[in-house]
Coordinates of C-alpha atoms (C1' of nucleotides) in Angstrom, one line a residue:
Chain A
M1 CA -25.3 114.5 -2.1
I2 CA -24.4 111.1 -0.9
D3 CA -23.2 110.9 2.7
D4 CA -19.5 110.9 2.3
E5 CA -18.7 113.7 4.7
H6 CA -17.5 111.6 7.5
S7 CA -14.0 111.5 5.9
S8 CA -13.0 114.4 3.8
D9 CA -10.1 114.4 1.4
G10 CA -8.3 116.7 3.9
E11 CA -8.8 114.1 6.7
I12 CA -7.3 111.4 4.5
L13 CA -4.3 113.6 3.7
T14 CA -3.9 114.3 7.4
G15 CA -3.8 110.5 8.1
L16 CA -1.1 110.3 5.4
V17 CA 0.8 113.1 7.1
L18 CA 0.8 111.4 10.5
E19 CA 1.9 108.2 8.9
I20 CA 4.9 110.1 7.4
F21 CA 5.9 111.4 10.8
R22 CA 5.8 107.9 12.3
L23 CA 7.7 106.3 9.4
N24 CA 10.3 109.1 9.3
G25 CA 11.3 108.2 12.9
R26 CA 11.4 104.5 12.2
L27 CA 13.5 105.0 9.1
L28 CA 16.0 107.1 11.0
T29 CA 16.5 104.6 13.8
A30 CA 16.7 101.8 11.3
G31 CA 19.3 103.6 9.3
D32 CA 21.3 104.4 12.4
R33 CA 21.4 100.8 13.4
L34 CA 22.2 99.6 9.9
I35 CA 25.5 101.6 9.8
A36 CA 26.4 102.1 13.4
D37 CA 29.5 100.1 13.2
V38 CA 30.7 101.9 10.1
G39 CA 30.9 104.9 12.4
L40 CA 28.2 106.9 10.6
T41 CA 24.8 108.2 11.5
S42 CA 21.8 108.6 9.3
A43 CA 22.4 112.4 9.0
R44 CA 26.1 112.1 8.2
W45 CA 25.4 109.3 5.7
Q46 CA 22.8 111.4 4.0
V47 CA 25.3 114.3 3.6
L48 CA 27.9 112.0 2.3
G49 CA 25.4 110.7 -0.2
A50 CA 24.5 114.2 -1.4
I51 CA 28.2 114.9 -2.0
H52 CA 28.7 111.5 -3.6
Y53 CA 25.9 112.0 -6.1
A54 CA 26.8 115.5 -7.1
D55 CA 28.7 115.5 -10.4
E56 CA 31.3 117.9 -9.1
P57 CA 32.3 119.3 -5.7
Q58 CA 29.6 121.7 -4.5
T59 CA 29.2 124.3 -1.8
V60 CA 27.4 123.6 1.5
S61 CA 24.5 125.8 0.4
W62 CA 24.1 123.9 -2.8
L63 CA 24.1 120.6 -0.8
A64 CA 21.6 121.9 1.6
R65 CA 19.2 122.9 -1.2
S66 CA 19.5 119.6 -2.8
M67 CA 18.6 117.8 0.5
G68 CA 15.8 120.2 1.4
L69 CA 17.6 121.2 4.7
T70 CA 18.8 124.5 5.9
R71 CA 22.4 125.7 5.2
Q72 CA 23.2 125.7 8.9
A73 CA 22.2 122.1 9.5
V74 CA 24.3 120.8 6.7
Q75 CA 27.2 123.1 7.5
R76 CA 27.4 121.7 11.0
I77 CA 27.4 118.1 9.7
V78 CA 30.0 118.9 7.1
N79 CA 32.3 120.6 9.6
E80 CA 32.1 117.5 11.8
L81 CA 32.8 115.3 8.8
E82 CA 35.8 117.4 8.0
V83 CA 37.1 116.9 11.5
A84 CA 36.5 113.2 11.2
G85 CA 38.5 113.3 7.9
L86 CA 35.6 112.1 5.7
V87 CA 35.3 115.2 3.6
A88 CA 37.7 118.0 2.6
F89 CA 37.3 121.5 1.5
K90 CA 38.7 122.8 -1.8
A91 CA 39.1 126.4 -2.8
N92 CA 36.2 127.7 -4.9
P93 CA 37.5 129.7 -7.9
S94 CA 34.2 131.6 -8.2
H95 CA 33.6 132.4 -4.5
R96 CA 36.3 132.9 -1.9
R97 CA 34.2 132.2 1.1
A98 CA 32.0 129.4 -0.2
Q99 CA 34.5 126.5 -0.4
L100 CA 33.7 123.3 -2.3
V101 CA 33.2 120.0 -0.4
M102 CA 34.5 116.7 -1.6
L103 CA 34.9 113.2 -0.2
T104 CA 38.3 112.1 1.0
R105 CA 39.5 108.6 0.4
N106 CA 38.2 107.7 3.9
G107 CA 34.9 109.4 3.1
Q108 CA 34.5 107.4 -0.1
S109 CA 35.2 104.1 1.6
A110 CA 32.9 104.9 4.5
Y111 CA 30.1 105.7 2.1
A112 CA 30.8 102.6 0.1
A113 CA 30.6 100.5 3.3
A114 CA 27.3 102.1 4.2
D115 CA 26.1 101.4 0.7
R116 CA 27.0 97.7 0.9
R117 CA 24.8 97.5 4.1
Q118 CA 22.0 99.5 2.6
K119 CA 21.5 97.6 -0.6
P120 CA 20.4 94.2 0.8
W121 CA 18.4 96.0 3.5
A122 CA 16.5 98.0 0.9
N123 CA 16.0 94.9 -1.2
A124 CA 14.6 93.0 1.7
L125 CA 12.3 95.8 2.7
A126 CA 11.1 96.2 -0.9
K127 CA 10.1 92.6 -1.1
N128 CA 6.4 92.0 -0.9
F129 CA 5.8 95.4 -2.4
K130 CA 5.0 96.1 -6.0
R131 CA 7.5 98.3 -7.8
A132 CA 4.7 100.3 -9.3
D133 CA 3.2 101.0 -5.9
L134 CA 6.5 102.2 -4.5
A135 CA 7.0 104.5 -7.5
A136 CA 3.5 105.9 -7.4
A137 CA 3.9 106.7 -3.7
Q138 CA 7.1 108.5 -4.4
V139 CA 5.6 110.5 -7.1
L140 CA 2.6 111.5 -4.9
L141 CA 4.8 112.5 -2.0
A142 CA 7.0 114.6 -4.4
K143 CA 4.0 116.4 -5.7
I144 CA 2.8 117.2 -2.1
R145 CA 6.2 118.5 -1.3
G146 CA 6.2 120.6 -4.4
K147 CA 3.0 122.2 -3.3
L148 CA 4.4 122.9 0.1
E149 CA 7.5 124.4 -1.3
A150 CA 5.5 126.6 -3.7
D151 CA 3.5 127.9 -0.7
T152 CA 6.7 128.8 1.1
E153 CA 7.8 131.3 -1.6
Chain B
M1 CA 16.5 88.0 -18.3
I2 CA 15.6 91.4 -19.6
D3 CA 17.8 94.3 -18.7
D4 CA 16.1 95.8 -15.8
E5 CA 18.9 95.8 -13.3
H6 CA 19.7 99.5 -13.6
S7 CA 17.0 100.3 -11.1
S8 CA 16.2 97.5 -8.6
D9 CA 13.2 97.4 -6.3
G10 CA 15.5 98.3 -3.5
E11 CA 16.7 101.5 -5.3
I12 CA 13.1 102.5 -5.9
L13 CA 12.4 102.1 -2.3
T14 CA 15.5 104.1 -1.4
G15 CA 14.1 106.9 -3.5
L16 CA 10.9 106.8 -1.6
V17 CA 12.8 106.8 1.7
L18 CA 14.7 110.0 0.7
E19 CA 11.5 111.6 -0.4
I20 CA 10.0 110.8 3.0
F21 CA 12.9 112.5 4.7
R22 CA 12.5 115.7 2.6
L23 CA 8.7 115.8 3.0
N24 CA 8.9 115.2 6.7
G25 CA 10.9 118.4 7.1
R26 CA 8.6 120.4 4.9
L27 CA 5.6 119.2 6.8
L28 CA 7.0 120.1 10.2
T29 CA 7.9 123.7 9.1
A30 CA 4.5 124.1 7.4
G31 CA 2.8 122.9 10.6
D32 CA 4.9 125.2 12.8
R33 CA 3.9 128.2 10.6
L34 CA 0.3 127.2 10.5
I35 CA -0.2 127.3 14.2
A36 CA 2.6 129.6 15.4
D37 CA 0.2 132.3 16.7
V38 CA -1.9 129.7 18.6
G39 CA 1.3 129.4 20.7
L40 CA 1.9 125.8 19.7
T41 CA 4.5 123.9 17.8
S42 CA 4.1 120.8 15.6
A43 CA 5.5 118.6 18.3
R44 CA 3.2 119.9 21.1
W45 CA 0.2 119.9 18.7
Q46 CA 0.8 116.2 17.9
V47 CA 0.9 115.3 21.6
L48 CA -2.3 117.3 22.3
G49 CA -3.8 115.4 19.4
A50 CA -2.8 112.0 20.8
I51 CA -4.3 112.9 24.1
H52 CA -7.4 114.3 22.4
Y53 CA -8.0 111.2 20.3
A54 CA -7.6 108.7 23.2
D55 CA -10.9 107.6 24.6
E56 CA -9.8 108.0 28.2
P57 CA -6.9 109.7 29.9
Q58 CA -3.7 107.7 29.3
T59 CA -0.2 107.5 30.6
V60 CA 2.8 109.1 28.9
S61 CA 4.1 105.7 27.9
W62 CA 0.8 104.8 26.3
L63 CA 0.8 108.1 24.4
A64 CA 4.4 107.5 23.2
R65 CA 3.6 104.1 21.9
S66 CA 0.6 105.4 20.0
M67 CA 2.7 108.1 18.4
G68 CA 5.7 105.9 17.6
L69 CA 8.1 108.0 19.7
T70 CA 10.1 107.2 22.8
R71 CA 8.7 107.7 26.3
Q72 CA 11.3 110.3 27.1
A73 CA 10.5 112.5 24.1
V74 CA 6.8 112.6 24.9
Q75 CA 7.4 113.0 28.6
R76 CA 9.4 116.2 28.1
I77 CA 6.7 117.7 25.8
V78 CA 4.0 116.7 28.3
N79 CA 5.9 118.2 31.2
E80 CA 6.2 121.5 29.2
L81 CA 2.5 121.4 28.3
E82 CA 1.7 120.9 32.0
V83 CA 3.8 124.0 32.9
A84 CA 2.0 125.9 30.1
G85 CA -1.4 124.8 31.6
L86 CA -2.5 122.9 28.5
V87 CA -2.6 119.4 30.1
A88 CA -3.0 118.2 33.7
F89 CA -2.1 115.0 35.5
K90 CA -4.6 112.8 37.2
A91 CA -3.9 110.0 39.7
N92 CA -3.9 106.6 38.1
P93 CA -5.8 104.1 40.3
S94 CA -3.8 101.2 38.8
H95 CA -0.3 102.6 39.0
R96 CA 0.9 105.1 41.5
R97 CA 3.8 106.5 39.4
A98 CA 2.3 106.5 36.0
Q99 CA -0.2 109.4 36.1
L100 CA -2.8 109.9 33.5
V101 CA -2.6 112.9 31.2
M102 CA -5.7 114.9 30.2
L103 CA -6.3 118.2 28.4
T104 CA -7.2 121.2 30.5
R105 CA -9.9 123.6 29.3
N106 CA -7.1 125.7 27.8
G107 CA -5.6 122.7 26.2
Q108 CA -8.9 121.8 24.6
S109 CA -9.4 125.3 23.2
A110 CA -5.8 125.4 21.9
Y111 CA -6.2 122.1 20.2
A112 CA -9.5 123.3 18.7
A113 CA -7.9 126.5 17.5
A114 CA -5.2 124.5 15.8
D115 CA -7.7 122.2 14.3
R116 CA -9.6 125.1 12.8
R117 CA -6.4 126.2 11.1
Q118 CA -5.5 122.7 10.0
K119 CA -8.7 121.7 8.3
P120 CA -8.8 124.3 5.4
W121 CA -5.0 123.8 5.0
A122 CA -5.4 120.1 4.6
N123 CA -8.3 120.5 2.3
A124 CA -6.4 122.9 0.1
L125 CA -3.4 120.6 0.0
A126 CA -5.5 117.6 -0.8
K127 CA -7.0 119.3 -3.8
N128 CA -5.6 118.0 -7.1
F129 CA -5.0 114.6 -5.5
K130 CA -7.2 111.6 -5.9
R131 CA -8.6 110.3 -2.6
A132 CA -7.7 106.8 -3.6
D133 CA -4.1 107.7 -4.3
L134 CA -3.7 109.3 -0.9
A135 CA -5.3 106.4 0.8
A136 CA -3.1 103.9 -1.1
A137 CA 0.0 105.8 -0.2
Q138 CA -0.9 105.7 3.5
V139 CA -1.6 102.0 3.4
L140 CA 1.8 101.4 1.7
L141 CA 3.7 103.5 4.1
A142 CA 2.0 101.8 7.1
K143 CA 3.0 98.4 5.7
I144 CA 6.6 99.5 5.4
R145 CA 6.5 100.8 8.9
G146 CA 5.0 97.6 10.1
K147 CA 7.9 95.7 8.6
L148 CA 10.4 98.0 10.2
E149 CA 8.7 97.6 13.6
A150 CA 8.7 93.8 13.2
D151 CA 12.4 93.9 12.5
T152 CA 13.0 95.9 15.7
E153 CA 11.7 93.2 18.0
Chain C
dG1 C1' 32.8 152.3 -10.4
dA2 C1' 29.4 153.1 -6.5
dG3 C1' 25.6 151.4 -4.1
dC4 C1' 22.5 147.9 -2.8
dA5 C1' 20.5 143.3 -2.5
dT6 C1' 21.5 138.5 -2.2
dT7 C1' 24.2 134.7 -1.0
dT8 C1' 27.2 132.5 2.1
dG9 C1' 29.6 130.9 6.4
dA10 C1' 30.0 131.5 11.4
dC11 C1' 28.0 131.7 15.7
dA12 C1' 24.4 131.2 19.1
dA13 C1' 19.9 130.0 21.1
dC14 C1' 16.6 126.8 21.0
dA15 C1' 13.3 122.7 19.9
dA16 C1' 12.8 118.0 19.5
dG17 C1' 14.3 113.6 19.2
dT18 C1' 17.6 109.7 20.6
dT19 C1' 20.2 106.6 23.9
dG20 C1' 21.5 105.3 28.5
dT21 C1' 21.0 104.9 33.4
dC22 C1' 18.6 104.8 37.8
dA23 C1' 15.1 103.9 41.2
dA24 C1' 10.2 103.1 42.1
dT25 C1' 6.3 100.5 40.9
dG26 C1' 3.6 96.7 39.5
dA27 C1' 3.0 91.9 37.6
dC28 C1' 3.8 87.2 37.7
dG29 C1' 5.6 82.7 38.8
dA30 C1' 7.8 79.5 42.2
Chain D
dT1 C1' 4.8 85.6 50.2
dC2 C1' 9.0 86.4 48.0
dG3 C1' 12.0 87.2 44.2
dT4 C1' 12.5 88.4 39.7
dC5 C1' 11.4 90.9 35.6
dA6 C1' 9.1 94.4 32.8
dT7 C1' 7.3 99.0 32.9
dT8 C1' 7.5 103.7 34.1
dG9 C1' 9.1 108.5 35.3
dA10 C1' 13.3 111.3 36.1
dC11 C1' 17.5 112.9 34.8
dA12 C1' 21.4 113.6 31.8
dA13 C1' 24.2 113.6 27.6
dC14 C1' 24.0 113.8 22.9
dT15 C1' 22.5 114.4 17.8
dT16 C1' 20.0 116.8 14.5
dG17 C1' 17.3 120.1 13.0
dT18 C1' 15.2 125.0 13.3
dT19 C1' 15.4 130.3 13.5
dG20 C1' 17.9 134.6 14.0
dT21 C1' 21.8 137.6 13.5
dC22 C1' 26.2 139.2 11.7
dA23 C1' 29.9 140.2 8.5
dA24 C1' 32.2 138.9 4.2
dA25 C1' 31.7 138.0 -0.6
dT26 C1' 29.4 138.3 -4.8
dG27 C1' 26.4 140.1 -8.3
dC28 C1' 23.4 143.4 -10.3
dT29 C1' 21.8 148.1 -11.4
dC30 C1' 22.4 152.7 -12.2

DNA sequence: GAGCATTTGACAACAAGTTGTCAATGACGA
DNA sequence: TCGTCATTGACAACTTGTTGTCAAATGCTC
């Protein structure tokens, strides 16, 4: 066998994992700065996005699953957003405790404002990269995540 | 111009960003579980790794820069690791305040134990993926991070 | 319908990261 | 050498995420 043992596939994947950790931090701080004067944070923005992209009002548990976070983490953010007047609860006909979450008018305009900031930012960052490369990376990462989630069960 | 506006490059990059957020969380919990009975957490493990991979004992600030975290975050972990007896401080000849951090014997064996867990885990996870794809993804993410860091300055 | 497992929200403890501020230290130029 | 500026550790407040536990609500099986 040819000498190729100095860098196993596992080690290459480990390098990728460490890169994800670093990039995650950078993205969060970049996001925070991008929308600081809208009065949002990356976490709240993400929750607003999950609500926005749902076809209908959904429960906190549903939102948490769609974001890959725990119920409790999302619940706390949602409660804060409700205090801030960006989301509102709506009675759930099929579950008395699990209320449905929806954007208020203020929530919609805050999300729209964040979106207006994000679009040129994303376009600028995407420059110099090939669309196919970005898409391939996303597919790869989603597959890795799928494997991790399968292991969790 | 052909109709290709429904999914701009920026939107594709945004999808990649959201995937990174999800994967980051999964990786952290997977890491925590992997080494829970070694008495480590993902964060402490990472700090031990940064110390381990440095050629010589380094300061907390240096470690933080190499990990892409803030000084304060790393400082707190290092202080806890010192209490736990996994790292030790050493006088820095060129700076009286900024002590150098090194692994103790216990720190070395804890890191080695974590490494023994991590290797088969990484190899198993890397299975089904092409080495070139993993490497390409890492390069792409590193480039994106480089752009973000350049913007910060 | 009764009983039991699952889902859900509430609450709490904790881990890990950020920002901001301060004083001590060291580096560098006038 | 002196003054100024950047770096560093210490400390604190805060955000965001985790896990664990509890009771309420629902659904499913017998």
